[in-house]
Amino acid sequence: MIGDGMTDLLSMTLSELEEYLVLNGEKKFRAKQLYQWMLKGEKTENMTNIPKSLGEFVNKENLYYIPEIERKLVSKIDGTVKYLFKMYDGQMIESVVMSYEHGYTICVSCQCGCRMGCKFCASTIAGKVRDLSAGEILSQIIAAQKDLGIRISNVVMMGIGEPFDNYDNTLRFLRLVTSPDGLNIGARHISVSTCGVVDKIYKLAEENLGITLSISLHAYDDSVRSSIMPVNNKWNVDRLLTACSDYFKTTGRRISFEYTLIAGVNDSEEAAVSLSRVLKKYMKTMPLHVNLIPVNNVEERDFRATGKNAAIKFMQTLNQNGVNATIRRKLGSDINASCGQLRREETKNS
């Protein structure tokens, strides 16, 4: 169920859809026909092999909705595409499609807004309105593939919202998107990012999904991390990195650490040395990788990005201290492709 009690068809597995349609007087085989059309984002009137009565049932009694493209920005530099999508209830979310040598990657949102309060992020300024259903997360991929005429092969859950604050829908989405009956995107091509919701890290470890877990760390100690990430007041660095260590022991899956470089806050050479020490202390034998991300300029914030030379020095210091680090290539710089800012503009103007 979603919103006002409608049945969300895209949140169903094929077997669930089969059972649902049979209970409503349809033939079981109609479910696969309907499912295949929905995964293409096709309107019911264009589903040529289903009866009109089924199309009417879908439209009147259920939610089957592919997001409308409210705004679409295409980078002239690297072809990155940023979407502002309108959902069924008028809420706005963002998705970004990036092109790499290995294929297309989409960054999807999991909530309308975010309540985690990270000080450097545009997505959280107005707080959280609601969670997205599993089907609504999936629909972003469907809408982008339909619009661009491509197959997306990689997914990152790093858009608007905290995936572990919407854990059940995130988990269902992951099972849907990897299903051979669905979009069939391999688990190893999916990355889920969390700001450090520790209890859900332990829960995910038991799911045996094979995805990549990314941790938005952004500081090596509680003083700095709590000042920019309120979540640290509940789950501090010790508890977070202990959970990461336990996750690796349980799953054998390497964790990626994200570190936003903010000038004068967390980007000193001493910070790099301390970061390397704390990661090696907790993660021990796990291969370490830190993804360095110069902070994005957000109108309502006064944080500044670390300069290029300082960022390179930070990376080199980590590497010299036994921690593999890279600086994330900034894609779509001419369209402000980081998530949250288009939605923020729309919110302010509405």
mmCIF file of C-alpha atoms in Angstrom:
data_model
loop_
_atom_site.group_PDB
_atom_site.id
_atom_site.type_symbol
_atom_site.label_atom_id
_atom_site.label_comp_id
_atom_site.label_asym_id
_atom_site.label_seq_id
_atom_site.Cartn_x
_atom_site.Cartn_y
_atom_site.Cartn_z
ATOM 1 C CA MET A 1 0.000 0.000 0.000
ATOM 2 C CA ILE A 2 1.064 3.578 -0.593
ATOM 3 C CA GLY A 3 -0.180 7.030 0.304
ATOM 4 C CA ASP A 4 -3.962 6.985 0.323
ATOM 5 C CA GLY A 5 -4.230 3.191 0.433
ATOM 6 C CA MET A 6 -3.654 2.395 -3.233
ATOM 7 C CA THR A 7 -1.930 -0.863 -4.105
ATOM 8 C CA ASP A 8 1.520 -0.053 -5.497
ATOM 9 C CA LEU A 9 1.985 -2.475 -8.383
ATOM 10 C CA LEU A 10 5.657 -1.669 -9.048
ATOM 11 C CA SER A 11 6.510 -2.626 -5.474
ATOM 12 C CA MET A 12 5.323 -6.183 -6.150
ATOM 13 C CA THR A 13 7.395 -9.138 -7.248
ATOM 14 C CA LEU A 14 6.094 -11.045 -10.252
ATOM 15 C CA SER A 15 4.746 -13.828 -8.038
ATOM 16 C CA GLU A 16 2.965 -11.290 -5.827
ATOM 17 C CA LEU A 17 1.436 -9.643 -8.883
ATOM 18 C CA GLU A 18 0.270 -13.043 -10.152
ATOM 19 C CA GLU A 19 -1.452 -13.769 -6.855
ATOM 20 C CA TYR A 20 -2.978 -10.287 -6.715
ATOM 21 C CA LEU A 21 -4.439 -10.437 -10.216
ATOM 22 C CA VAL A 22 -5.856 -13.932 -9.710
ATOM 23 C CA LEU A 23 -7.565 -12.727 -6.524
ATOM 24 C CA ASN A 24 -9.124 -9.968 -8.624
ATOM 25 C CA GLY A 25 -10.469 -12.306 -11.289
ATOM 26 C CA GLU A 26 -7.666 -12.159 -13.873
ATOM 27 C CA LYS A 27 -5.749 -15.019 -15.468
ATOM 28 C CA LYS A 28 -2.336 -15.730 -13.929
ATOM 29 C CA PHE A 29 -0.452 -15.288 -17.224
ATOM 30 C CA ARG A 30 -1.678 -11.692 -17.473
ATOM 31 C CA ALA A 31 0.656 -10.768 -14.609
ATOM 32 C CA LYS A 32 3.807 -11.441 -16.630
ATOM 33 C CA GLN A 33 2.449 -9.453 -19.571
ATOM 34 C CA LEU A 34 1.594 -6.522 -17.306
ATOM 35 C CA TYR A 35 4.887 -6.772 -15.419
ATOM 36 C CA GLN A 36 6.968 -6.610 -18.590
ATOM 37 C CA TRP A 37 5.110 -3.528 -19.787
ATOM 38 C CA MET A 38 5.466 -1.783 -16.425
ATOM 39 C CA LEU A 39 9.220 -2.374 -16.405
ATOM 40 C CA LYS A 40 9.326 -0.517 -19.724
ATOM 41 C CA GLY A 41 7.331 2.376 -18.256
ATOM 42 C CA GLU A 42 4.554 1.988 -20.792
ATOM 43 C CA LYS A 43 1.088 3.474 -20.304
ATOM 44 C CA THR A 44 -1.750 0.969 -20.016
ATOM 45 C CA GLU A 45 -3.387 2.148 -23.247
ATOM 46 C CA ASN A 46 -0.227 1.101 -25.113
ATOM 47 C CA MET A 47 -0.047 -2.377 -23.562
ATOM 48 C CA THR A 48 -1.179 -4.123 -26.718
ATOM 49 C CA ASN A 49 -1.596 -7.671 -25.368
ATOM 50 C CA ILE A 50 -3.662 -7.018 -22.243
ATOM 51 C CA PRO A 51 -7.460 -6.601 -22.239
ATOM 52 C CA LYS A 52 -9.004 -3.173 -21.806
ATOM 53 C CA SER A 53 -10.647 -4.309 -18.577
ATOM 54 C CA LEU A 54 -7.243 -5.040 -16.996
ATOM 55 C CA GLY A 55 -5.948 -1.645 -18.068
ATOM 56 C CA GLU A 56 -8.955 -0.001 -16.453
ATOM 57 C CA PHE A 57 -8.446 -2.006 -13.261
ATOM 58 C CA VAL A 58 -4.807 -0.906 -13.100
ATOM 59 C CA ASN A 59 -5.689 2.764 -13.598
ATOM 60 C CA LYS A 60 -8.710 2.990 -11.311
ATOM 61 C CA GLU A 61 -7.910 0.687 -8.417
ATOM 62 C CA ASN A 62 -4.109 0.789 -8.147
ATOM 63 C CA LEU A 63 -1.035 2.926 -8.281
ATOM 64 C CA TYR A 64 1.050 2.388 -11.381
ATOM 65 C CA TYR A 65 2.913 5.607 -11.952
ATOM 66 C CA ILE A 66 6.108 6.430 -13.801
ATOM 67 C CA PRO A 67 7.572 9.761 -12.630
ATOM 68 C CA GLU A 68 6.999 12.793 -14.826
ATOM 69 C CA ILE A 69 10.091 14.702 -15.928
ATOM 70 C CA GLU A 70 9.641 18.156 -14.399
ATOM 71 C CA ARG A 71 13.127 19.325 -15.397
ATOM 72 C CA LYS A 72 15.971 17.663 -17.273
ATOM 73 C CA LEU A 73 19.498 19.045 -17.404
ATOM 74 C CA VAL A 74 22.175 17.567 -19.680
ATOM 75 C CA SER A 75 25.849 18.357 -19.148
ATOM 76 C CA LYS A 76 27.626 19.736 -22.191
ATOM 77 C CA ILE A 77 30.890 18.563 -20.637
ATOM 78 C CA ASP A 78 30.330 14.836 -20.104
ATOM 79 C CA GLY A 79 26.706 14.040 -20.946
ATOM 80 C CA THR A 80 25.583 13.555 -17.348
ATOM 81 C CA VAL A 81 21.793 13.852 -17.102
ATOM 82 C CA LYS A 82 20.029 15.232 -14.042
ATOM 83 C CA TYR A 83 16.302 14.729 -13.596
ATOM 84 C CA LEU A 84 13.830 16.484 -11.356
ATOM 85 C CA PHE A 85 10.995 13.957 -11.218
ATOM 86 C CA LYS A 86 7.434 14.670 -10.114
ATOM 87 C CA MET A 87 5.842 11.809 -8.187
ATOM 88 C CA TYR A 88 2.161 10.828 -8.148
ATOM 89 C CA ASP A 89 1.378 13.224 -5.264
ATOM 90 C CA GLY A 90 3.322 16.178 -6.663
ATOM 91 C CA GLN A 91 6.427 15.633 -4.539
ATOM 92 C CA MET A 92 9.748 16.227 -6.303
ATOM 93 C CA ILE A 93 12.824 14.000 -6.233
ATOM 94 C CA GLU A 94 16.078 13.880 -8.163
ATOM 95 C CA SER A 95 17.983 11.234 -10.086
ATOM 96 C CA VAL A 96 21.263 11.493 -11.982
ATOM 97 C CA VAL A 97 22.454 9.299 -14.861
ATOM 98 C CA MET A 98 26.192 9.143 -15.503
ATOM 99 C CA SER A 99 28.048 7.524 -18.395
ATOM 100 C CA TYR A 100 31.191 5.493 -17.775
ATOM 101 C CA GLU A 101 33.277 3.150 -19.934
ATOM 102 C CA HIS A 102 31.609 0.189 -18.212
ATOM 103 C CA GLY A 103 28.064 1.458 -18.858
ATOM 104 C CA TYR A 104 25.440 3.761 -17.392
ATOM 105 C CA THR A 105 25.049 4.408 -13.668
ATOM 106 C CA ILE A 106 22.027 5.975 -12.018
ATOM 107 C CA CYS A 107 21.981 7.673 -8.644
ATOM 108 C CA VAL A 108 18.494 7.293 -7.177
ATOM 109 C CA SER A 109 16.614 8.970 -4.331
ATOM 110 C CA CYS A 110 14.866 7.001 -1.589
ATOM 111 C CA GLN A 111 12.932 9.757 0.223
ATOM 112 C CA CYS A 112 11.238 13.077 -0.491
ATOM 113 C CA GLY A 113 13.659 15.181 1.510
ATOM 114 C CA CYS A 114 15.792 13.915 4.375
ATOM 115 C CA ARG A 115 15.728 14.273 8.150
ATOM 116 C CA MET A 116 19.355 13.361 8.912
ATOM 117 C CA GLY A 117 20.493 16.985 9.032
ATOM 118 C CA CYS A 118 24.012 16.743 7.567
ATOM 119 C CA LYS A 119 25.203 20.344 7.519
ATOM 120 C CA PHE A 120 26.806 20.260 4.059
ATOM 121 C CA CYS A 121 23.859 18.697 2.214
ATOM 122 C CA ALA A 122 21.074 20.474 0.298
ATOM 123 C CA SER A 123 18.704 17.491 0.526
ATOM 124 C CA THR A 124 18.098 17.880 4.236
ATOM 125 C CA ILE A 125 17.481 21.628 4.517
ATOM 126 C CA ALA A 126 13.668 21.409 4.452
ATOM 127 C CA GLY A 127 13.525 18.055 6.266
ATOM 128 C CA LYS A 128 11.768 14.869 5.200
ATOM 129 C CA VAL A 129 8.256 14.853 3.737
ATOM 130 C CA ARG A 130 7.833 11.110 3.194
ATOM 131 C CA ASP A 131 9.515 7.860 2.253
ATOM 132 C CA LEU A 132 9.496 6.521 -1.277
ATOM 133 C CA SER A 133 8.063 3.057 -1.825
ATOM 134 C CA ALA A 134 10.219 0.341 -3.369
ATOM 135 C CA GLY A 135 8.284 0.811 -6.595
ATOM 136 C CA GLU A 136 8.916 4.555 -6.587
ATOM 137 C CA ILE A 137 12.655 3.973 -6.220
ATOM 138 C CA LEU A 138 12.535 1.423 -9.040
ATOM 139 C CA SER A 139 10.463 3.760 -11.208
ATOM 140 C CA GLN A 140 13.323 6.261 -11.392
ATOM 141 C CA ILE A 141 15.414 3.696 -13.269
ATOM 142 C CA ILE A 142 12.496 2.811 -15.527
ATOM 143 C CA ALA A 143 11.780 6.476 -16.326
ATOM 144 C CA ALA A 144 15.430 7.268 -17.093
ATOM 145 C CA GLN A 145 15.885 4.202 -19.300
ATOM 146 C CA LYS A 146 12.703 5.012 -21.229
ATOM 147 C CA ASP A 147 13.645 8.662 -21.707
ATOM 148 C CA LEU A 148 17.252 8.011 -22.774
ATOM 149 C CA GLY A 149 16.703 4.752 -24.662
ATOM 150 C CA ILE A 150 19.483 3.004 -22.756
ATOM 151 C CA ARG A 151 20.016 0.113 -20.369
ATOM 152 C CA ILE A 152 21.282 1.143 -16.947
ATOM 153 C CA SER A 153 23.673 -1.407 -15.476
ATOM 154 C CA ASN A 154 24.770 0.200 -12.211
ATOM 155 C CA VAL A 155 22.826 1.763 -9.343
ATOM 156 C CA VAL A 156 23.960 3.917 -6.441
ATOM 157 C CA MET A 157 21.581 4.844 -3.631
ATOM 158 C CA MET A 158 23.199 8.177 -2.880
ATOM 159 C CA GLY A 159 20.480 10.595 -3.946
ATOM 160 C CA ILE A 160 17.964 12.410 -1.761
ATOM 161 C CA GLY A 161 17.252 10.643 1.536
ATOM 162 C CA GLU A 162 18.885 8.131 3.872
ATOM 163 C CA PRO A 163 18.316 4.546 2.641
ATOM 164 C CA PHE A 164 18.506 3.080 6.151
ATOM 165 C CA ASP A 165 15.882 5.550 7.393
ATOM 166 C CA ASN A 166 13.631 3.851 4.820
ATOM 167 C CA TYR A 167 15.060 0.392 5.383
ATOM 168 C CA ASP A 168 12.134 -1.887 4.481
ATOM 169 C CA ASN A 169 11.456 -0.138 1.174
ATOM 170 C CA THR A 170 15.185 -0.005 0.403
ATOM 171 C CA LEU A 171 15.500 -3.735 1.009
ATOM 172 C CA ARG A 172 12.464 -4.536 -1.143
ATOM 173 C CA PHE A 173 13.824 -2.294 -3.913
ATOM 174 C CA LEU A 174 17.156 -4.140 -3.828
ATOM 175 C CA ARG A 175 15.391 -7.477 -4.194
ATOM 176 C CA LEU A 176 13.208 -6.142 -7.022
ATOM 177 C CA VAL A 177 16.000 -4.540 -9.030
ATOM 178 C CA THR A 178 18.224 -7.620 -8.835
ATOM 179 C CA SER A 179 15.443 -10.093 -9.634
ATOM 180 C CA PRO A 180 15.834 -12.072 -12.898
ATOM 181 C CA ASP A 181 12.124 -11.363 -13.434
ATOM 182 C CA GLY A 182 12.749 -7.632 -13.109
ATOM 183 C CA LEU A 183 15.494 -5.297 -14.275
ATOM 184 C CA ASN A 184 18.048 -7.986 -13.400
ATOM 185 C CA ILE A 185 20.854 -5.634 -12.355
ATOM 186 C CA GLY A 186 23.592 -7.590 -10.583
ATOM 187 C CA ALA A 187 23.980 -7.003 -6.838
ATOM 188 C CA ARG A 188 27.686 -6.320 -7.298
ATOM 189 C CA HIS A 189 26.726 -3.383 -9.487
ATOM 190 C CA ILE A 190 24.703 -1.743 -6.709
ATOM 191 C CA SER A 191 26.000 0.506 -3.942
ATOM 192 C CA VAL A 192 24.003 1.715 -0.933
ATOM 193 C CA SER A 193 25.235 4.681 1.079
ATOM 194 C CA THR A 194 24.400 5.429 4.703
ATOM 195 C CA CYS A 195 25.395 8.290 6.978
ATOM 196 C CA GLY A 196 25.813 5.762 9.790
ATOM 197 C CA VAL A 197 22.531 4.193 10.931
ATOM 198 C CA VAL A 198 24.288 1.497 12.916
ATOM 199 C CA ASP A 199 21.404 -0.832 13.783
ATOM 200 C CA LYS A 200 20.530 -1.175 10.098
ATOM 201 C CA ILE A 201 24.158 -1.934 9.179
ATOM 202 C CA TYR A 202 23.910 -5.006 11.410
ATOM 203 C CA LYS A 203 20.533 -5.869 9.910
ATOM 204 C CA LEU A 204 21.849 -5.580 6.354
ATOM 205 C CA ALA A 205 24.768 -7.863 7.190
ATOM 206 C CA GLU A 206 22.301 -10.705 7.704
ATOM 207 C CA GLU A 207 20.531 -10.201 4.353
ATOM 208 C CA ASN A 208 23.242 -11.809 2.188
ATOM 209 C CA LEU A 209 22.662 -9.415 -0.712
ATOM 210 C CA GLY A 210 26.137 -9.028 -2.203
ATOM 211 C CA ILE A 211 25.809 -5.269 -2.689
ATOM 212 C CA THR A 212 28.488 -2.693 -1.828
ATOM 213 C CA LEU A 213 27.975 -0.734 1.378
ATOM 214 C CA SER A 214 29.280 2.844 1.405
ATOM 215 C CA ILE A 215 29.722 4.794 4.618
ATOM 216 C CA SER A 216 29.478 8.581 4.618
ATOM 217 C CA LEU A 217 32.182 9.151 7.216
ATOM 218 C CA HIS A 218 33.435 12.724 6.587
ATOM 219 C CA ALA A 219 35.448 12.962 9.840
ATOM 220 C CA TYR A 220 37.727 10.783 11.955
ATOM 221 C CA ASP A 221 36.634 11.944 15.429
ATOM 222 C CA ASP A 222 33.398 12.696 17.281
ATOM 223 C CA SER A 223 34.067 16.396 17.713
ATOM 224 C CA VAL A 224 34.173 17.216 14.010
ATOM 225 C CA ARG A 225 31.687 14.547 12.905
ATOM 226 C CA SER A 226 29.021 15.602 15.394
ATOM 227 C CA SER A 227 29.376 19.227 14.309
ATOM 228 C CA ILE A 228 28.522 18.393 10.689
ATOM 229 C CA MET A 229 26.497 15.161 11.043
ATOM 230 C CA PRO A 230 23.860 15.000 13.832
ATOM 231 C CA VAL A 231 23.587 11.213 13.411
ATOM 232 C CA ASN A 232 26.946 10.974 15.176
ATOM 233 C CA ASN A 233 25.284 12.062 18.420
ATOM 234 C CA LYS A 234 23.360 8.774 18.404
ATOM 235 C CA TRP A 235 25.937 6.475 16.800
ATOM 236 C CA ASN A 236 29.433 7.850 17.302
ATOM 237 C CA VAL A 237 32.597 7.018 15.358
ATOM 238 C CA ASP A 238 33.492 4.110 17.643
ATOM 239 C CA ARG A 239 30.062 2.472 17.279
ATOM 240 C CA LEU A 240 29.949 3.144 13.536
ATOM 241 C CA LEU A 241 33.372 1.733 12.739
ATOM 242 C CA THR A 242 32.816 -1.223 15.059
ATOM 243 C CA ALA A 243 29.652 -1.971 13.078
ATOM 244 C CA CYS A 244 31.624 -1.659 9.836
ATOM 245 C CA SER A 245 34.230 -4.098 11.121
ATOM 246 C CA ASP A 246 31.524 -6.549 12.163
ATOM 247 C CA TYR A 247 29.817 -6.147 8.772
ATOM 248 C CA PHE A 248 33.028 -7.116 6.992
ATOM 249 C CA LYS A 249 33.533 -10.123 9.273
ATOM 250 C CA THR A 250 29.988 -11.306 8.573
ATOM 251 C CA THR A 251 29.788 -10.661 4.838
ATOM 252 C CA GLY A 252 33.380 -10.604 3.595
ATOM 253 C CA ARG A 253 32.330 -7.580 1.547
ATOM 254 C CA ARG A 254 34.659 -4.582 1.447
ATOM 255 C CA ILE A 255 33.147 -1.277 2.567
ATOM 256 C CA SER A 256 33.788 1.983 0.756
ATOM 257 C CA PHE A 257 34.199 5.144 2.837
ATOM 258 C CA GLU A 258 33.078 8.537 1.555
ATOM 259 C CA TYR A 259 34.802 11.635 2.863
ATOM 260 C CA THR A 260 33.602 15.095 1.868
ATOM 261 C CA LEU A 261 36.467 17.575 1.986
ATOM 262 C CA ILE A 262 35.442 20.863 3.610
ATOM 263 C CA ALA A 263 37.996 23.680 3.690
ATOM 264 C CA GLY A 264 39.168 24.448 7.224
ATOM 265 C CA VAL A 265 36.940 21.756 8.777
ATOM 266 C CA ASN A 266 38.299 18.297 7.984
ATOM 267 C CA ASP A 267 40.913 18.682 5.248
ATOM 268 C CA SER A 268 44.229 19.196 7.052
ATOM 269 C CA GLU A 269 47.230 16.922 6.657
ATOM 270 C CA GLU A 270 46.846 15.989 10.343
ATOM 271 C CA ALA A 271 43.245 14.965 9.653
ATOM 272 C CA ALA A 272 44.419 12.664 6.853
ATOM 273 C CA VAL A 273 46.966 11.003 9.135
ATOM 274 C CA SER A 274 44.398 10.574 11.900
ATOM 275 C CA LEU A 275 41.819 9.226 9.454
ATOM 276 C CA SER A 276 44.228 6.587 8.196
ATOM 277 C CA ARG A 277 45.054 5.533 11.743
ATOM 278 C CA VAL A 278 41.454 5.196 12.884
ATOM 279 C CA LEU A 279 40.409 3.255 9.784
ATOM 280 C CA LYS A 280 43.286 0.803 10.128
ATOM 281 C CA LYS A 281 42.581 0.421 13.861
ATOM 282 C CA TYR A 282 38.989 -0.696 13.318
ATOM 283 C CA MET A 283 39.017 -2.288 9.872
ATOM 284 C CA LYS A 284 42.283 -4.211 10.339
ATOM 285 C CA THR A 285 42.566 -6.685 7.420
ATOM 286 C CA MET A 286 39.821 -5.192 5.254
ATOM 287 C CA PRO A 287 41.168 -3.539 2.072
ATOM 288 C CA LEU A 288 40.616 0.166 2.601
ATOM 289 C CA HIS A 289 39.364 2.695 0.099
ATOM 290 C CA VAL A 290 38.359 6.294 0.768
ATOM 291 C CA ASN A 291 36.446 8.233 -1.865
ATOM 292 C CA LEU A 292 37.306 11.921 -1.426
ATOM 293 C CA ILE A 293 34.583 14.372 -2.473
ATOM 294 C CA PRO A 294 35.149 18.158 -2.505
ATOM 295 C CA VAL A 295 32.042 19.640 -0.868
ATOM 296 C CA ASN A 296 29.425 21.130 -3.180
ATOM 297 C CA ASN A 297 28.457 24.756 -2.835
ATOM 298 C CA VAL A 298 25.004 25.068 -1.291
ATOM 299 C CA GLU A 299 23.391 28.520 -1.168
ATOM 300 C CA GLU A 300 22.147 28.127 2.409
ATOM 301 C CA ARG A 301 25.497 26.848 3.719
ATOM 302 C CA ASP A 302 28.832 28.612 4.093
ATOM 303 C CA PHE A 303 31.088 25.581 3.600
ATOM 304 C CA ARG A 304 33.771 25.866 0.936
ATOM 305 C CA ALA A 305 35.357 23.072 -1.078
ATOM 306 C CA THR A 306 38.969 22.169 -0.398
ATOM 307 C CA GLY A 307 41.272 23.497 -3.116
ATOM 308 C CA LYS A 308 42.639 21.139 -5.745
ATOM 309 C CA ASN A 309 46.193 21.087 -4.389
ATOM 310 C CA ALA A 310 45.039 20.546 -0.802
ATOM 311 C CA ALA A 311 42.739 17.731 -1.921
ATOM 312 C CA ILE A 312 45.605 16.035 -3.759
ATOM 313 C CA LYS A 313 47.825 16.425 -0.684
ATOM 314 C CA PHE A 314 45.117 14.859 1.505
ATOM 315 C CA MET A 315 44.836 11.927 -0.900
ATOM 316 C CA GLN A 316 48.598 11.457 -1.038
ATOM 317 C CA THR A 317 48.854 11.506 2.758
ATOM 318 C CA LEU A 318 46.245 8.757 3.022
ATOM 319 C CA ASN A 319 48.023 6.692 0.377
ATOM 320 C CA GLN A 320 51.354 7.137 2.113
ATOM 321 C CA ASN A 321 49.786 5.929 5.352
ATOM 322 C CA GLY A 322 48.458 2.709 3.857
ATOM 323 C CA VAL A 323 44.941 3.781 2.887
ATOM 324 C CA ASN A 324 43.992 3.724 -0.777
ATOM 325 C CA ALA A 325 42.250 6.985 -1.648
ATOM 326 C CA THR A 326 40.958 8.621 -4.805
ATOM 327 C CA ILE A 327 39.303 11.945 -5.539
ATOM 328 C CA ARG A 328 35.878 11.478 -7.082
ATOM 329 C CA ARG A 329 35.707 12.759 -10.623
ATOM 330 C CA LYS A 330 33.110 15.515 -10.626
ATOM 331 C CA LEU A 331 30.585 14.769 -13.343
ATOM 332 C CA GLY A 332 27.972 17.233 -14.554
ATOM 333 C CA SER A 333 29.728 20.216 -13.003
ATOM 334 C CA ASP A 334 27.954 22.601 -15.399
ATOM 335 C CA ILE A 335 24.503 21.364 -14.308
ATOM 336 C CA ASN A 336 25.152 21.176 -10.552
ATOM 337 C CA ALA A 337 24.634 17.414 -10.651
ATOM 338 C CA SER A 338 24.879 16.810 -6.907
ATOM 339 C CA CYS A 339 21.507 15.793 -5.495
ATOM 340 C CA GLY A 340 19.110 18.014 -3.596
ATOM 341 C CA GLN A 341 19.596 21.392 -5.195
ATOM 342 C CA LEU A 342 16.970 21.201 -7.969
ATOM 343 C CA ARG A 343 14.389 20.003 -5.465
ATOM 344 C CA ARG A 344 15.418 22.791 -3.113
ATOM 345 C CA GLU A 345 14.926 25.398 -5.845
ATOM 346 C CA GLU A 346 11.488 23.978 -6.652
ATOM 347 C CA THR A 347 10.502 23.977 -2.972
ATOM 348 C CA LYS A 348 11.531 27.599 -2.514
ATOM 349 C CA ASN A 349 9.698 28.722 -5.645
ATOM 350 C CA SER A 350 6.437 26.874 -4.966
#
